[in-house]
Tab-separated table of C-alpha atoms in Angstrom:
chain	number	residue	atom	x	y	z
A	17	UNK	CA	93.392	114.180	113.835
A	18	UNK	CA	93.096	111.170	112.224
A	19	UNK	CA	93.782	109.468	109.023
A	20	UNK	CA	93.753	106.681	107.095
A	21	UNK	CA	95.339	105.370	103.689
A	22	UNK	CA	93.013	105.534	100.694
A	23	UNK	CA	92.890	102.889	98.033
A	24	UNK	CA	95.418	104.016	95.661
A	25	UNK	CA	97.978	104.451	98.671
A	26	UNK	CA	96.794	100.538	99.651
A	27	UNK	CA	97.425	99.877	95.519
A	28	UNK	CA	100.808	101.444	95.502
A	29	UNK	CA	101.740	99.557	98.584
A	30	UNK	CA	100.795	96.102	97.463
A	31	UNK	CA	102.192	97.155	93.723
A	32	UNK	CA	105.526	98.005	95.310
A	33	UNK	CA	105.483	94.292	97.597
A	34	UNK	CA	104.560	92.494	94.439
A	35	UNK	CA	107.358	94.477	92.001
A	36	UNK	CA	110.432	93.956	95.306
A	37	UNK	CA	109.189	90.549	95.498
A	38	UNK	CA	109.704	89.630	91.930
A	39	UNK	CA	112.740	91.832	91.508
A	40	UNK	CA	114.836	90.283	94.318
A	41	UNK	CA	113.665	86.470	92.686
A	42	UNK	CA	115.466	87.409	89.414
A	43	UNK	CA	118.111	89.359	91.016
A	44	UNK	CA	119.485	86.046	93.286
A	45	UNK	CA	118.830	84.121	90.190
A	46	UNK	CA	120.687	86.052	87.577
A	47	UNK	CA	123.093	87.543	90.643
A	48	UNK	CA	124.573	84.360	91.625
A	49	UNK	CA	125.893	82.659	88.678
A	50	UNK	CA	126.564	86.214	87.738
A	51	UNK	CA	129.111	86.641	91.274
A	52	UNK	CA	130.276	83.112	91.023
A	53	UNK	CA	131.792	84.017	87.700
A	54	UNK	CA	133.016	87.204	88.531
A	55	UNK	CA	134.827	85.840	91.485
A	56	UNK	CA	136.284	82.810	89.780
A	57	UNK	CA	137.169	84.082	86.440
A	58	UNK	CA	140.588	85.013	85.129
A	59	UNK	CA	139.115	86.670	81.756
A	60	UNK	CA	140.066	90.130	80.458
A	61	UNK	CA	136.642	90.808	80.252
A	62	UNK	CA	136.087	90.883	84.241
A	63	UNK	CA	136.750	94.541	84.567
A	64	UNK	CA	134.642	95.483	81.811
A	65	UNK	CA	131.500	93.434	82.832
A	66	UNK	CA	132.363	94.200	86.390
A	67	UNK	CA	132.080	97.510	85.698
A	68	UNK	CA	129.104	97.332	83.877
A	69	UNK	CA	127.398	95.740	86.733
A	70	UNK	CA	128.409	98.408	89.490
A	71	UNK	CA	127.014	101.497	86.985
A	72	UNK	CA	124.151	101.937	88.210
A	73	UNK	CA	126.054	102.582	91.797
A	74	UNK	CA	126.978	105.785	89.911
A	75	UNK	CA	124.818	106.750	86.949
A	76	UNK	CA	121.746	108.973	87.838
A	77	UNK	CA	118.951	107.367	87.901
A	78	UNK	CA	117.435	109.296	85.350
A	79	UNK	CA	119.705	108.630	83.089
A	80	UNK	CA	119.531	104.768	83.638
A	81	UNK	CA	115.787	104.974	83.051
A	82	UNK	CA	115.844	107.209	79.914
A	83	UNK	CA	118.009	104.868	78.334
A	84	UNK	CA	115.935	102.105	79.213
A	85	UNK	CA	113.318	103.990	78.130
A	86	UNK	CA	114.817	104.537	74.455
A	87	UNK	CA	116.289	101.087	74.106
A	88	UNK	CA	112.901	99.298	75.247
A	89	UNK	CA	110.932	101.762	73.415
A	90	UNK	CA	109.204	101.003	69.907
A	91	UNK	CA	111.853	102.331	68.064
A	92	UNK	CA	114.745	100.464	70.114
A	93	UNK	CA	116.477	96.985	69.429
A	94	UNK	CA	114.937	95.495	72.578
A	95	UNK	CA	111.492	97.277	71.834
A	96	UNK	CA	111.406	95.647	68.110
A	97	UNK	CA	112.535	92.191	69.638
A	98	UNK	CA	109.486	92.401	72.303
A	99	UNK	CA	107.217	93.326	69.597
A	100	UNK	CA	108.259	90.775	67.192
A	101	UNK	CA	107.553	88.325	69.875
A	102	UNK	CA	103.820	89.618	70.398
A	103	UNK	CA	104.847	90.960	73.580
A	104	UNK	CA	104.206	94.452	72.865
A	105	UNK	CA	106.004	97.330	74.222
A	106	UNK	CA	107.608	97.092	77.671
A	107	UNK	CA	107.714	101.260	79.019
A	108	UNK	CA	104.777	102.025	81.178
A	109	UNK	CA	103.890	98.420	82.043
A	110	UNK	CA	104.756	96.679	84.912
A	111	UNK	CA	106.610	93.947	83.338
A	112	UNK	CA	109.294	97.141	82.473
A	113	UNK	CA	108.960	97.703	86.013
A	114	UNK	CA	110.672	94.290	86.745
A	115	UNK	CA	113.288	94.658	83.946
A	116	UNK	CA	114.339	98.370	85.055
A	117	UNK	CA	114.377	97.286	88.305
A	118	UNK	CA	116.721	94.346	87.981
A	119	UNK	CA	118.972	96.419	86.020
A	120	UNK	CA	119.137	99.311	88.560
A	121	UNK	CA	119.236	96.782	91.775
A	122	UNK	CA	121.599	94.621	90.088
A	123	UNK	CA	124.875	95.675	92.086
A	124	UNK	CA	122.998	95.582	95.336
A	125	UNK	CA	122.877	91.674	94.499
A	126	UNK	CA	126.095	91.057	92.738
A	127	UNK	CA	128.765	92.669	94.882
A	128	UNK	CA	127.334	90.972	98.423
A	129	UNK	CA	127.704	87.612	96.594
A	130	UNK	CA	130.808	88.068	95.095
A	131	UNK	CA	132.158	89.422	98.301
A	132	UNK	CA	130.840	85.993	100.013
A	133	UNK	CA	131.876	84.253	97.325
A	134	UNK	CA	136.097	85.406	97.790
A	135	UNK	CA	135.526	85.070	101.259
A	136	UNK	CA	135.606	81.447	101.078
A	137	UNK	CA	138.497	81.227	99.781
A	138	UNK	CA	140.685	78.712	97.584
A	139	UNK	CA	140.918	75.863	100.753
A	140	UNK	CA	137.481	74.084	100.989
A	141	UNK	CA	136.849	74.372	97.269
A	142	UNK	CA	140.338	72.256	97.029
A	143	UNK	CA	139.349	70.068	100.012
A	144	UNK	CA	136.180	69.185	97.824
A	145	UNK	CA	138.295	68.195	94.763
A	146	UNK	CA	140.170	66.010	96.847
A	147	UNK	CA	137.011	64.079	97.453
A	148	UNK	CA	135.805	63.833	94.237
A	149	UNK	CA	133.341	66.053	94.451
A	150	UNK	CA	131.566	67.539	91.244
A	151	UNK	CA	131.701	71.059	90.448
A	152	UNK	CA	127.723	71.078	91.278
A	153	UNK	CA	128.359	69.220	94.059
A	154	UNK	CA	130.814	71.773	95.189
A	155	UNK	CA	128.881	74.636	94.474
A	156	UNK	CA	125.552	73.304	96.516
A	157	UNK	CA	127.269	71.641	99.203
A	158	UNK	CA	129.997	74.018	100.136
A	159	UNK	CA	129.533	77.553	98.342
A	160	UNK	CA	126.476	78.048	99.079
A	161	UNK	CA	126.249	77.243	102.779
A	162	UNK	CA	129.169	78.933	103.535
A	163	UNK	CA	128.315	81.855	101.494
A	164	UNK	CA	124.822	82.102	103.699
A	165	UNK	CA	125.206	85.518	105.035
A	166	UNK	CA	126.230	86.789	101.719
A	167	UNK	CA	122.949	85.500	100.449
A	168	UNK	CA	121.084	87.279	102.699
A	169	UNK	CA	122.305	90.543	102.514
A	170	UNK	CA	122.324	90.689	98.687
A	171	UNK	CA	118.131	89.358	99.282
A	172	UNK	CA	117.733	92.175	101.980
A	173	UNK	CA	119.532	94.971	100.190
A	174	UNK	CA	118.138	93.767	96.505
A	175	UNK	CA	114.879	93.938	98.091
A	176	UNK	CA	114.910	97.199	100.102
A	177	UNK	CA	116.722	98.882	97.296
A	178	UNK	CA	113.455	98.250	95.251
A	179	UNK	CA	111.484	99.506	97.283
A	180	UNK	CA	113.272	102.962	97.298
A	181	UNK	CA	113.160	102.914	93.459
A	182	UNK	CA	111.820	106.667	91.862
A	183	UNK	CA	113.915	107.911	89.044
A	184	UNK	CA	114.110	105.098	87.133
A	185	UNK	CA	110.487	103.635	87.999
A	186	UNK	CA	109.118	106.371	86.759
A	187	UNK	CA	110.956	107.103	83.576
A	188	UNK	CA	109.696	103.696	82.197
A	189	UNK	CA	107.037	103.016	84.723
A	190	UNK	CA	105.553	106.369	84.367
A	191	UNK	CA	102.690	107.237	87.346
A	192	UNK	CA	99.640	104.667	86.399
A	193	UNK	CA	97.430	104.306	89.362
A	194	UNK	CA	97.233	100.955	90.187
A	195	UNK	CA	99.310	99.594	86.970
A	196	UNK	CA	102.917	100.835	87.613
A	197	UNK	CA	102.416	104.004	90.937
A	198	UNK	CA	104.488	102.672	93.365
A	199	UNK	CA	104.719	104.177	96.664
A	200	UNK	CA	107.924	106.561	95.960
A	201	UNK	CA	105.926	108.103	92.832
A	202	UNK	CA	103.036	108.084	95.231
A	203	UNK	CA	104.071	110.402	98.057
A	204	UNK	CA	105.645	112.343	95.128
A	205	UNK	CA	102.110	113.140	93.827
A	206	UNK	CA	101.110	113.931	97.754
A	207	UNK	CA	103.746	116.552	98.413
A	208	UNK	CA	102.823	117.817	94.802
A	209	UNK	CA	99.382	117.998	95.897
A	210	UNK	CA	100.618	120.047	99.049
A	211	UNK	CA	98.519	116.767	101.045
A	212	UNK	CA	101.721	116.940	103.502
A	213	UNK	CA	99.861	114.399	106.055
A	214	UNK	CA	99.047	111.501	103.419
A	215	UNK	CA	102.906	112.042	102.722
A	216	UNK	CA	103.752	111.440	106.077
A	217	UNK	CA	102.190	108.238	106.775
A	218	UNK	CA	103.877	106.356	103.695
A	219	UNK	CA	107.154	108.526	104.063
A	220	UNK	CA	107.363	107.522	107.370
A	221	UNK	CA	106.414	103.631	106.728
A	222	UNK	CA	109.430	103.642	104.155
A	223	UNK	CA	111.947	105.308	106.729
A	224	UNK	CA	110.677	102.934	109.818
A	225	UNK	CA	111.246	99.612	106.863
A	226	UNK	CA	114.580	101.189	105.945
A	227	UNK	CA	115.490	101.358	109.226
A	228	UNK	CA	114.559	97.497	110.072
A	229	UNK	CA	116.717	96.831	106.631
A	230	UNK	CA	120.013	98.953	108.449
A	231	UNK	CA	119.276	96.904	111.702
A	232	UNK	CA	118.712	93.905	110.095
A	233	UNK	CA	122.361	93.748	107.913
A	234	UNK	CA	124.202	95.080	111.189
A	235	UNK	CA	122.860	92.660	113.193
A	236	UNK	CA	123.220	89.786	111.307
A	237	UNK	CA	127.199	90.274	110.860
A	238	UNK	CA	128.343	92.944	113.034
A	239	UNK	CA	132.273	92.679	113.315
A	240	UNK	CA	132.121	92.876	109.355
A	241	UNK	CA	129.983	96.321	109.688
A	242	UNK	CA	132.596	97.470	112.612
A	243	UNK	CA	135.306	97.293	110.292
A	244	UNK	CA	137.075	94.276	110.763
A	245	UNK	CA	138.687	91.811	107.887
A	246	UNK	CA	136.037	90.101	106.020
């Protein structure tokens, strides 16, 4: 028997590429500065906003996304500021996609870099003072190339954690067919539909990519993944 993907399956493919892609964009660019600070601060604050950025590691996701839900509602401070700005409402668009997802993928970013970032230690940051070398300088020329592999595990798991996205994508995505259906809301309406077979083929693409994600982080460091000192 054979069997092929419709258009909305194609259309929550492509919507889930495009809303990953973005994500992970914002995520390394709010993520970075975001680690950088958390690893060089001394600032009571640290634990709190620390905290505040691993939640999600622990908060259903349901609960995440009705909060989001509320606070970018109509009737919510981020809702009125949107609307005062002629931007409308952000729930059931994909533009709340993005935002929900950034908040929800945010530690997935955050602690990689962070953990890269204390890696490096105090030494080459000290050897770079020593030469004059601006804080900018410093950052570009010896953070970040040192810090590569950090990088690209917080890209890879910002990215495939995304993709995996259902409780809070569709608490403020809701399930609009080719606006905000993504492909985890999508098999969700297969198996609810008892179509077990067009579940299969997009269940199975997701477990083959998360797979290649797995393979790809062990691969790329693997005496960190076999438990040795990072």
């Amino acid at each position: 028997m054979t069997f092929s993907l419709d258009a909305a399956d194609l259309s929550a493919i492509r919507l889930t590429a495009e809303l990953a892609t973005i994500t992970t964009v914002l995520l390394m660019l709010i993520g970075t500065p975001m680690a950088w600070w958390l690893t060089r601060t001394r600032s009571r604050l640290k634990g709190v906003i620390g905290a505040c950025v691993a939640l999600p590691l622990v908060l259903p996701p349901s609960v995440l996304g009705f909060y989001l839900l509320i606070t970018l509602g109509p009737n919510g401070p981020l809702g009125k500021l949107t609307q005062t700005l002629g931007l409308g409402v952000l729930p059931f668009t994909f533009p709340g996609l993005v935002l929900a997802s950034v908040f929800y993928s945010l530690p997935f970013v955050v602690q990689p870099l962070q953990q890269a970032f204390e890696a490096i230690g105090p030494r080459p940051l000290e050897a770079a003072a020593t030469l004059r070398a601006s804080a900018w300088d410093t950052f570009f020329s010896v953070v970040l190339p040192m810090a590569r592999p950090g990088f690209v595990t917080a890209a890879i798991l910002g990215f495939a954690h995304t993709v995996g996205e259902f409780g809070v994508v569709l608490m403020i995505g809701g399930n609009i067919p080719g606006k905000t259906q993504v492909m985890s809301v999508r098999i969700y309406d297969h198996v609810e539909a008892v179509e077990y077979a067009s579940a299969h083929w997009l269940a199975g693409g997701m477990l083959a990519f998360s797979f290649v994600v797995l393979l790809a982080l062990y691969t790329q460091n693997p005496q960190r993944h076999a438990g040795e000192p990072k």
